[in-house]
Amino acid sequence: MERTLVIVKPDAVNRDLVGEIVHRFERKGLKIAAMKMQVLKPYALKEHYAQHKDKGFYEELIKYMSSIPCILMALEGKDCVNVVRKMVGSTLGREAEPGTIRGDYSVSNQANLVHASDSSEKAEEEINRFFGKEELHQYNKMNFDWIYSSDEKCIERKKK
Ligand code: CMP
C-alpha cells in the first residue's frame, strides 16, 4: 500500500482543527502508520520546502511552520497520495473546493492547514525526513476487509 506524509500545520493546531482533520482521514479509511507532535526545525523545513527557496514567501513560510508544534502523520492506503491530496484541496484556501479540508476551513495561501506529499516518491522522501524507522508502525487493521474489495487487495499483493 502507498504511504503519504501529512503535516497538520500551526494554523490548524491554533484553530483547534487537529481532531477534525485527523477524523476525516480516519473516516475515509486511511491507516495511520505514524503520528507525532513536534516543533519542526528550520533546517528540516528548508530541505522540505527547497523548491520554494526563490519565492518571496519562503522565509516567512519557514518561520510560520517552525513557530509552534505541528502534527505529523504517515498515512497508508491504496493510491493514498492522490486520495489525500483530493481531500486536502488546492493550495489557496479561498479557491479550494467546498468539501475539502482547505475549502471548508481556510481562506489563505500560507495558512492552508495541511501539507500533503505530491507524489509517491516525494512521500517516501518526506516520511524519512520527519520520521525514524522505529516510529513507522506495521500492523493489521481489523476493518481492512470492509474498506477494500478482494480485487484491490490482490492488486496490492501482486505489486509487492
Ligand atoms: P504546501 O502545500 O505545504 O506547500 C508550500 C506552502 O507554501 C503552501 O502549502 C503554503 O503554506 C505556502 N504558500 C504557497 N503559496 C504561498 C503564497 N503565495 N504566499 C505565502 N505562502 C504560500
Short mmCIF file of N, CA and C and ligand atoms in Angstrom, two decimals:
data_model
loop_
_atom_site.label_atom_id
_atom_site.label_comp_id
_atom_site.label_asym_id
_atom_site.label_seq_id
_atom_site.Cartn_x
_atom_site.Cartn_y
_atom_site.Cartn_z
N MET A 1 0.84 -1.20 0.00
CA MET A 1 0.00 0.00 0.00
C MET A 1 0.88 1.25 0.00
N GLU A 2 0.36 2.30 -0.64
CA GLU A 2 1.12 3.55 -0.74
C GLU A 2 1.03 4.35 0.57
N ARG A 3 2.09 5.15 0.81
CA ARG A 3 2.07 6.00 2.01
C ARG A 3 2.21 7.46 1.61
N THR A 4 1.76 8.34 2.47
CA THR A 4 1.96 9.77 2.23
C THR A 4 2.22 10.48 3.55
N LEU A 5 2.89 11.64 3.44
CA LEU A 5 3.12 12.45 4.65
C LEU A 5 2.09 13.57 4.73
N VAL A 6 1.49 13.71 5.90
CA VAL A 6 0.58 14.83 6.16
C VAL A 6 1.16 15.62 7.33
N ILE A 7 1.24 16.94 7.15
CA ILE A 7 1.60 17.81 8.27
C ILE A 7 0.38 18.68 8.57
N VAL A 8 -0.13 18.56 9.78
CA VAL A 8 -1.20 19.45 10.23
C VAL A 8 -0.49 20.68 10.77
N LYS A 9 -0.65 21.80 10.05
CA LYS A 9 0.21 22.98 10.24
C LYS A 9 -0.18 23.81 11.48
N PRO A 10 0.71 24.77 11.84
CA PRO A 10 0.46 25.59 13.04
C PRO A 10 -0.90 26.29 13.07
N ASP A 11 -1.41 26.73 11.93
CA ASP A 11 -2.71 27.42 11.95
C ASP A 11 -3.82 26.45 12.36
N ALA A 12 -3.73 25.20 11.92
CA ALA A 12 -4.75 24.20 12.28
C ALA A 12 -4.66 23.85 13.76
N VAL A 13 -3.42 23.77 14.28
CA VAL A 13 -3.24 23.46 15.71
C VAL A 13 -3.82 24.61 16.54
N ASN A 14 -3.50 25.85 16.15
CA ASN A 14 -4.01 27.03 16.87
C ASN A 14 -5.51 27.17 16.78
N ARG A 15 -6.09 26.71 15.69
CA ARG A 15 -7.54 26.89 15.48
C ARG A 15 -8.35 25.67 15.93
N ASP A 16 -7.71 24.77 16.68
CA ASP A 16 -8.41 23.59 17.22
C ASP A 16 -9.03 22.72 16.13
N LEU A 17 -8.29 22.55 15.04
CA LEU A 17 -8.82 21.74 13.93
C LEU A 17 -8.11 20.40 13.80
N VAL A 18 -7.23 20.07 14.77
CA VAL A 18 -6.48 18.82 14.66
C VAL A 18 -7.42 17.62 14.61
N GLY A 19 -8.34 17.55 15.58
CA GLY A 19 -9.25 16.40 15.66
C GLY A 19 -10.08 16.27 14.39
N GLU A 20 -10.60 17.39 13.91
CA GLU A 20 -11.43 17.39 12.70
C GLU A 20 -10.65 16.83 11.49
N ILE A 21 -9.41 17.26 11.38
CA ILE A 21 -8.60 16.85 10.22
C ILE A 21 -8.23 15.37 10.32
N VAL A 22 -7.77 14.94 11.50
CA VAL A 22 -7.41 13.52 11.67
C VAL A 22 -8.65 12.65 11.47
N HIS A 23 -9.76 13.11 11.99
CA HIS A 23 -11.02 12.38 11.89
C HIS A 23 -11.40 12.11 10.42
N ARG A 24 -11.22 13.13 9.58
CA ARG A 24 -11.57 12.97 8.16
C ARG A 24 -10.75 11.86 7.51
N PHE A 25 -9.45 11.84 7.81
CA PHE A 25 -8.60 10.80 7.20
C PHE A 25 -8.97 9.42 7.73
N GLU A 26 -9.26 9.34 9.02
CA GLU A 26 -9.65 8.05 9.60
C GLU A 26 -10.96 7.56 8.99
N ARG A 27 -11.94 8.47 8.90
CA ARG A 27 -13.25 8.09 8.37
C ARG A 27 -13.16 7.66 6.91
N LYS A 28 -12.21 8.23 6.17
CA LYS A 28 -12.05 7.86 4.75
C LYS A 28 -11.61 6.40 4.61
N GLY A 29 -10.93 5.91 5.64
CA GLY A 29 -10.45 4.52 5.60
C GLY A 29 -8.94 4.41 5.52
N LEU A 30 -8.26 5.55 5.70
CA LEU A 30 -6.80 5.50 5.64
C LEU A 30 -6.23 5.03 6.98
N LYS A 31 -5.10 4.38 6.87
CA LYS A 31 -4.46 3.82 8.06
C LYS A 31 -3.39 4.79 8.57
N ILE A 32 -3.36 5.04 9.86
CA ILE A 32 -2.31 5.89 10.44
C ILE A 32 -1.13 4.98 10.74
N ALA A 33 -0.04 5.17 9.99
CA ALA A 33 1.16 4.34 10.21
C ALA A 33 2.10 5.00 11.21
N ALA A 34 2.00 6.34 11.33
CA ALA A 34 2.82 7.07 12.30
C ALA A 34 2.16 8.39 12.60
N MET A 35 2.37 8.89 13.83
CA MET A 35 1.77 10.17 14.21
C MET A 35 2.52 10.75 15.41
N LYS A 36 2.85 12.04 15.34
CA LYS A 36 3.51 12.68 16.48
C LYS A 36 3.32 14.20 16.42
N MET A 37 3.58 14.86 17.57
CA MET A 37 3.54 16.33 17.64
C MET A 37 4.96 16.81 17.82
N GLN A 38 5.35 17.80 17.00
CA GLN A 38 6.74 18.24 17.05
C GLN A 38 6.88 19.68 16.53
N VAL A 39 7.78 20.43 17.17
CA VAL A 39 8.15 21.72 16.59
C VAL A 39 9.18 21.41 15.50
N LEU A 40 8.87 21.77 14.27
CA LEU A 40 9.76 21.42 13.16
C LEU A 40 10.97 22.35 13.12
N LYS A 41 12.13 21.76 12.88
CA LYS A 41 13.38 22.53 12.87
C LYS A 41 13.52 23.26 11.53
N PRO A 42 13.99 24.54 11.58
CA PRO A 42 14.17 25.29 10.33
C PRO A 42 15.02 24.54 9.29
N TYR A 43 16.05 23.80 9.71
CA TYR A 43 16.89 23.12 8.70
C TYR A 43 16.11 22.04 7.96
N ALA A 44 15.23 21.34 8.69
CA ALA A 44 14.42 20.29 8.04
C ALA A 44 13.37 20.93 7.12
N LEU A 45 12.83 22.06 7.56
CA LEU A 45 11.83 22.76 6.73
C LEU A 45 12.46 23.35 5.47
N LYS A 46 13.70 23.84 5.61
CA LYS A 46 14.39 24.39 4.43
C LYS A 46 14.57 23.31 3.37
N GLU A 47 14.89 22.11 3.84
CA GLU A 47 15.04 20.97 2.92
C GLU A 47 13.68 20.61 2.33
N HIS A 48 12.68 20.55 3.21
CA HIS A 48 11.32 20.18 2.80
C HIS A 48 10.74 21.13 1.76
N TYR A 49 11.02 22.44 1.94
CA TYR A 49 10.46 23.46 1.03
C TYR A 49 11.50 24.01 0.06
N ALA A 50 12.55 23.23 -0.23
CA ALA A 50 13.65 23.70 -1.09
C ALA A 50 13.14 24.22 -2.44
N GLN A 51 12.09 23.62 -2.97
CA GLN A 51 11.59 24.04 -4.29
C GLN A 51 11.03 25.48 -4.28
N HIS A 52 10.76 26.01 -3.07
CA HIS A 52 10.19 27.36 -2.96
C HIS A 52 11.23 28.39 -2.52
N LYS A 53 12.52 28.01 -2.51
CA LYS A 53 13.53 28.88 -1.88
C LYS A 53 13.69 30.25 -2.56
N ASP A 54 13.30 30.34 -3.82
CA ASP A 54 13.42 31.64 -4.50
C ASP A 54 12.13 32.46 -4.44
N LYS A 55 11.12 31.92 -3.80
CA LYS A 55 9.84 32.63 -3.75
C LYS A 55 9.84 33.67 -2.61
N GLY A 56 9.10 34.74 -2.80
CA GLY A 56 9.04 35.82 -1.82
C GLY A 56 8.54 35.38 -0.46
N PHE A 57 7.72 34.33 -0.40
CA PHE A 57 7.12 33.92 0.87
C PHE A 57 7.95 32.89 1.65
N TYR A 58 9.11 32.49 1.06
CA TYR A 58 9.89 31.37 1.62
C TYR A 58 10.30 31.58 3.09
N GLU A 59 10.94 32.75 3.38
CA GLU A 59 11.43 32.99 4.75
C GLU A 59 10.27 32.97 5.75
N GLU A 60 9.16 33.61 5.36
CA GLU A 60 8.01 33.67 6.26
C GLU A 60 7.39 32.28 6.44
N LEU A 61 7.43 31.49 5.38
CA LEU A 61 6.90 30.12 5.44
C LEU A 61 7.67 29.28 6.46
N ILE A 62 9.01 29.40 6.42
CA ILE A 62 9.85 28.64 7.36
C ILE A 62 9.57 29.09 8.81
N LYS A 63 9.42 30.42 8.99
CA LYS A 63 9.15 30.98 10.32
C LYS A 63 7.80 30.49 10.85
N TYR A 64 6.80 30.54 9.99
CA TYR A 64 5.44 30.13 10.39
C TYR A 64 5.38 28.63 10.68
N MET A 65 6.04 27.83 9.86
CA MET A 65 5.99 26.37 10.03
C MET A 65 6.77 25.91 11.26
N SER A 66 7.72 26.75 11.74
CA SER A 66 8.51 26.34 12.92
C SER A 66 8.07 27.10 14.18
N SER A 67 6.94 27.83 14.08
CA SER A 67 6.53 28.71 15.18
C SER A 67 5.95 27.97 16.39
N ILE A 68 5.16 26.96 16.16
CA ILE A 68 4.58 26.14 17.24
C ILE A 68 4.55 24.69 16.74
N PRO A 69 4.24 23.72 17.61
CA PRO A 69 4.25 22.32 17.14
C PRO A 69 3.23 22.05 16.04
N CYS A 70 3.63 21.14 15.16
CA CYS A 70 2.73 20.61 14.12
C CYS A 70 2.39 19.17 14.49
N ILE A 71 1.38 18.63 13.85
CA ILE A 71 1.10 17.19 13.96
C ILE A 71 1.58 16.56 12.65
N LEU A 72 2.42 15.55 12.78
CA LEU A 72 2.92 14.85 11.58
C LEU A 72 2.30 13.46 11.53
N MET A 73 1.88 13.08 10.33
CA MET A 73 1.29 11.74 10.17
C MET A 73 1.81 11.08 8.91
N ALA A 74 2.06 9.79 8.99
CA ALA A 74 2.26 9.00 7.77
C ALA A 74 0.98 8.19 7.61
N LEU A 75 0.29 8.41 6.50
CA LEU A 75 -0.96 7.68 6.24
C LEU A 75 -0.72 6.63 5.17
N GLU A 76 -1.51 5.59 5.23
CA GLU A 76 -1.30 4.46 4.31
C GLU A 76 -2.63 4.03 3.70
N GLY A 77 -2.60 3.67 2.42
CA GLY A 77 -3.81 3.17 1.76
C GLY A 77 -3.56 3.04 0.27
N LYS A 78 -4.51 2.48 -0.42
CA LYS A 78 -4.38 2.35 -1.88
C LYS A 78 -4.47 3.75 -2.51
N ASP A 79 -3.52 4.08 -3.40
CA ASP A 79 -3.46 5.42 -4.04
C ASP A 79 -3.55 6.55 -3.01
N CYS A 80 -2.90 6.34 -1.91
CA CYS A 80 -3.01 7.26 -0.76
C CYS A 80 -2.62 8.71 -1.09
N VAL A 81 -1.57 8.90 -1.91
CA VAL A 81 -1.10 10.26 -2.22
C VAL A 81 -2.23 11.05 -2.88
N ASN A 82 -2.82 10.44 -3.88
CA ASN A 82 -3.90 11.08 -4.63
C ASN A 82 -5.15 11.29 -3.78
N VAL A 83 -5.50 10.28 -3.04
CA VAL A 83 -6.70 10.34 -2.18
C VAL A 83 -6.56 11.51 -1.19
N VAL A 84 -5.39 11.60 -0.56
CA VAL A 84 -5.19 12.64 0.46
C VAL A 84 -5.16 14.03 -0.18
N ARG A 85 -4.49 14.16 -1.33
CA ARG A 85 -4.43 15.48 -1.97
C ARG A 85 -5.83 15.97 -2.37
N LYS A 86 -6.66 15.04 -2.81
CA LYS A 86 -8.04 15.43 -3.15
C LYS A 86 -8.80 15.89 -1.91
N MET A 87 -8.57 15.19 -0.81
CA MET A 87 -9.27 15.56 0.44
C MET A 87 -8.78 16.91 0.97
N VAL A 88 -7.51 17.23 0.72
CA VAL A 88 -6.91 18.47 1.22
C VAL A 88 -7.38 19.67 0.39
N GLY A 89 -7.44 19.53 -0.93
CA GLY A 89 -7.88 20.62 -1.80
C GLY A 89 -6.72 21.48 -2.28
N SER A 90 -7.01 22.45 -3.16
CA SER A 90 -5.94 23.24 -3.77
C SER A 90 -5.32 24.23 -2.77
N THR A 91 -4.09 24.69 -3.11
CA THR A 91 -3.27 25.46 -2.16
C THR A 91 -4.00 26.68 -1.58
N LEU A 92 -4.59 27.48 -2.44
CA LEU A 92 -5.24 28.71 -1.96
C LEU A 92 -6.62 28.38 -1.38
N GLY A 93 -6.72 28.54 -0.07
CA GLY A 93 -7.96 28.17 0.63
C GLY A 93 -9.20 28.82 0.04
N ARG A 94 -9.06 30.06 -0.40
CA ARG A 94 -10.23 30.78 -0.94
C ARG A 94 -10.78 30.11 -2.19
N GLU A 95 -9.89 29.40 -2.91
CA GLU A 95 -10.33 28.78 -4.16
C GLU A 95 -10.57 27.28 -4.04
N ALA A 96 -10.18 26.71 -2.92
CA ALA A 96 -10.32 25.26 -2.76
C ALA A 96 -11.80 24.87 -2.72
N GLU A 97 -12.08 23.72 -3.28
CA GLU A 97 -13.48 23.24 -3.37
C GLU A 97 -14.09 23.01 -1.99
N PRO A 98 -15.33 23.44 -1.80
CA PRO A 98 -16.04 23.06 -0.56
C PRO A 98 -16.05 21.54 -0.44
N GLY A 99 -15.95 21.08 0.77
CA GLY A 99 -15.89 19.62 0.97
C GLY A 99 -14.47 19.15 1.18
N THR A 100 -13.49 19.96 0.71
CA THR A 100 -12.09 19.64 1.00
C THR A 100 -11.73 20.33 2.33
N ILE A 101 -10.61 19.90 2.92
CA ILE A 101 -10.21 20.49 4.21
C ILE A 101 -9.95 21.99 4.04
N ARG A 102 -9.16 22.36 3.02
CA ARG A 102 -8.87 23.79 2.82
C ARG A 102 -10.13 24.54 2.38
N GLY A 103 -10.91 23.92 1.54
CA GLY A 103 -12.14 24.56 1.05
C GLY A 103 -13.13 24.84 2.17
N ASP A 104 -13.13 24.00 3.18
CA ASP A 104 -14.07 24.18 4.29
C ASP A 104 -13.54 25.09 5.39
N TYR A 105 -12.21 25.15 5.56
CA TYR A 105 -11.69 25.84 6.74
C TYR A 105 -10.60 26.89 6.50
N SER A 106 -10.18 27.10 5.26
CA SER A 106 -9.09 28.06 5.02
C SER A 106 -9.48 29.11 3.97
N VAL A 107 -8.98 30.35 4.18
CA VAL A 107 -9.18 31.40 3.17
C VAL A 107 -7.82 31.98 2.77
N SER A 108 -6.75 31.24 3.06
CA SER A 108 -5.40 31.78 2.91
C SER A 108 -4.56 30.92 1.97
N ASN A 109 -3.43 31.53 1.49
CA ASN A 109 -2.48 30.71 0.72
C ASN A 109 -1.40 30.12 1.61
N GLN A 110 -0.98 30.87 2.65
CA GLN A 110 0.03 30.33 3.57
C GLN A 110 -0.62 29.48 4.66
N ALA A 111 -1.62 30.04 5.31
CA ALA A 111 -2.29 29.34 6.41
C ALA A 111 -3.35 28.41 5.82
N ASN A 112 -2.85 27.36 5.17
CA ASN A 112 -3.78 26.46 4.47
C ASN A 112 -3.90 25.09 5.16
N LEU A 113 -3.59 25.08 6.45
CA LEU A 113 -3.93 24.00 7.39
C LEU A 113 -3.14 22.70 7.30
N VAL A 114 -2.89 22.24 6.07
CA VAL A 114 -2.34 20.89 5.91
C VAL A 114 -1.32 20.86 4.78
N HIS A 115 -0.24 20.13 4.98
CA HIS A 115 0.65 19.77 3.87
C HIS A 115 0.42 18.30 3.53
N ALA A 116 0.40 17.99 2.25
CA ALA A 116 0.30 16.58 1.81
C ALA A 116 1.29 16.35 0.67
N SER A 117 2.03 15.27 0.71
CA SER A 117 3.02 14.96 -0.34
C SER A 117 2.36 14.92 -1.71
N ASP A 118 3.14 15.32 -2.76
CA ASP A 118 2.53 15.39 -4.09
C ASP A 118 2.88 14.23 -5.02
N SER A 119 3.68 13.29 -4.57
CA SER A 119 3.93 12.07 -5.37
C SER A 119 4.38 10.97 -4.41
N SER A 120 4.35 9.76 -4.92
CA SER A 120 4.74 8.62 -4.10
C SER A 120 6.22 8.71 -3.71
N GLU A 121 7.04 9.15 -4.66
CA GLU A 121 8.49 9.25 -4.41
C GLU A 121 8.76 10.32 -3.35
N LYS A 122 8.10 11.48 -3.53
CA LYS A 122 8.27 12.58 -2.57
C LYS A 122 7.77 12.15 -1.19
N ALA A 123 6.69 11.38 -1.17
CA ALA A 123 6.11 10.94 0.10
C ALA A 123 7.13 10.13 0.89
N GLU A 124 7.79 9.18 0.24
CA GLU A 124 8.77 8.35 0.93
C GLU A 124 9.93 9.20 1.45
N GLU A 125 10.38 10.17 0.60
CA GLU A 125 11.47 11.07 1.00
C GLU A 125 11.04 11.91 2.22
N GLU A 126 9.83 12.43 2.17
CA GLU A 126 9.35 13.30 3.25
C GLU A 126 9.10 12.50 4.54
N ILE A 127 8.55 11.30 4.40
CA ILE A 127 8.33 10.45 5.59
C ILE A 127 9.67 10.16 6.26
N ASN A 128 10.68 9.84 5.45
CA ASN A 128 12.00 9.53 6.01
C ASN A 128 12.69 10.76 6.59
N ARG A 129 12.31 11.95 6.09
CA ARG A 129 12.88 13.18 6.64
C ARG A 129 12.36 13.43 8.06
N PHE A 130 11.08 13.15 8.28
CA PHE A 130 10.47 13.54 9.55
C PHE A 130 10.25 12.38 10.54
N PHE A 131 10.33 11.15 10.07
CA PHE A 131 10.11 10.01 10.97
C PHE A 131 11.31 9.07 10.95
N GLY A 132 11.64 8.55 12.12
CA GLY A 132 12.63 7.49 12.20
C GLY A 132 11.94 6.16 11.88
N LYS A 133 12.73 5.16 11.49
CA LYS A 133 12.16 3.83 11.14
C LYS A 133 11.32 3.26 12.27
N GLU A 134 11.81 3.48 13.51
CA GLU A 134 11.12 2.91 14.68
C GLU A 134 9.77 3.59 14.95
N GLU A 135 9.53 4.72 14.31
CA GLU A 135 8.25 5.43 14.52
C GLU A 135 7.18 5.01 13.51
N LEU A 136 7.59 4.26 12.50
CA LEU A 136 6.64 3.82 11.45
C LEU A 136 6.14 2.43 11.81
N HIS A 137 4.84 2.31 12.00
CA HIS A 137 4.29 1.06 12.52
C HIS A 137 3.65 0.21 11.43
N GLN A 138 3.85 -1.09 11.57
CA GLN A 138 3.18 -2.04 10.68
C GLN A 138 2.25 -2.87 11.53
N TYR A 139 0.98 -2.81 11.21
CA TYR A 139 0.01 -3.60 11.98
C TYR A 139 -1.21 -3.86 11.10
N ASN A 140 -1.95 -4.89 11.46
CA ASN A 140 -3.16 -5.22 10.69
C ASN A 140 -4.33 -4.45 11.24
N LYS A 141 -5.07 -3.81 10.35
CA LYS A 141 -6.29 -3.13 10.77
C LYS A 141 -7.45 -4.09 10.59
N MET A 142 -8.26 -4.23 11.64
CA MET A 142 -9.34 -5.21 11.58
C MET A 142 -10.40 -4.86 10.54
N ASN A 143 -10.54 -3.53 10.22
CA ASN A 143 -11.57 -3.15 9.25
C ASN A 143 -11.10 -3.19 7.80
N PHE A 144 -9.88 -3.63 7.56
CA PHE A 144 -9.29 -3.68 6.22
C PHE A 144 -10.21 -4.38 5.22
N ASP A 145 -10.80 -5.50 5.64
CA ASP A 145 -11.65 -6.29 4.73
C ASP A 145 -12.93 -5.55 4.35
N TRP A 146 -13.29 -4.54 5.15
CA TRP A 146 -14.52 -3.78 4.88
C TRP A 146 -14.23 -2.49 4.13
N ILE A 147 -12.95 -2.20 3.93
CA ILE A 147 -12.55 -0.94 3.27
C ILE A 147 -12.16 -1.19 1.82
N TYR A 148 -11.57 -2.37 1.53
CA TYR A 148 -11.15 -2.70 0.17
C TYR A 148 -11.82 -3.98 -0.30
N SER A 149 -12.02 -4.08 -1.61
CA SER A 149 -12.53 -5.33 -2.18
C SER A 149 -11.37 -6.33 -2.24
N SER A 150 -11.70 -7.62 -2.44
CA SER A 150 -10.62 -8.61 -2.52
C SER A 150 -9.75 -8.35 -3.74
N ASP A 151 -10.34 -7.81 -4.81
CA ASP A 151 -9.58 -7.45 -6.02
C ASP A 151 -8.51 -6.42 -5.70
N GLU A 152 -8.91 -5.39 -5.00
CA GLU A 152 -7.96 -4.32 -4.65
C GLU A 152 -6.84 -4.86 -3.77
N LYS A 153 -7.20 -5.75 -2.89
CA LYS A 153 -6.17 -6.32 -2.01
C LYS A 153 -5.23 -7.22 -2.81
N CYS A 154 -5.78 -7.96 -3.83
CA CYS A 154 -4.94 -8.83 -4.67
C CYS A 154 -3.95 -8.00 -5.46
N ILE A 155 -4.45 -6.86 -6.04
CA ILE A 155 -3.58 -5.98 -6.82
C ILE A 155 -2.42 -5.52 -5.94
N GLU A 156 -2.75 -5.13 -4.72
CA GLU A 156 -1.70 -4.67 -3.81
C GLU A 156 -0.69 -5.77 -3.53
N ARG A 157 -1.19 -7.01 -3.36
CA ARG A 157 -0.28 -8.11 -3.06
C ARG A 157 0.66 -8.37 -4.24
N LYS A 158 0.09 -8.31 -5.48
CA LYS A 158 0.92 -8.57 -6.66
C LYS A 158 2.00 -7.51 -6.82
N LYS A 159 1.66 -6.26 -6.47
CA LYS A 159 2.62 -5.16 -6.62
C LYS A 159 3.85 -5.35 -5.75
N LYS A 160 3.69 -6.03 -4.59
CA LYS A 160 4.78 -6.12 -3.61
C LYS A 160 5.95 -6.97 -4.06
P1 CMP B 1 2.17 23.43 1.00
O1 CMP B 1 1.22 22.64 0.19
O2 CMP B 1 2.66 22.88 2.28
O3 CMP B 1 3.43 23.81 0.09
C1 CMP B 1 4.08 25.04 0.07
C2 CMP B 1 3.49 26.01 1.05
O4 CMP B 1 3.85 27.36 0.85
C3 CMP B 1 1.97 26.02 0.90
O5 CMP B 1 1.43 24.83 1.34
C4 CMP B 1 1.61 27.27 1.68
O6 CMP B 1 1.61 27.08 3.09
C5 CMP B 1 2.78 28.18 1.29
N1 CMP B 1 2.41 29.09 0.19
C6 CMP B 1 2.11 28.76 -1.08
N2 CMP B 1 1.86 29.88 -1.81
C7 CMP B 1 2.03 30.92 -0.97
C8 CMP B 1 1.93 32.33 -1.13
N3 CMP B 1 1.61 32.86 -2.30
N4 CMP B 1 2.18 33.11 -0.06
C9 CMP B 1 2.51 32.56 1.13
N5 CMP B 1 2.62 31.22 1.34
C10 CMP B 1 2.38 30.41 0.31
#
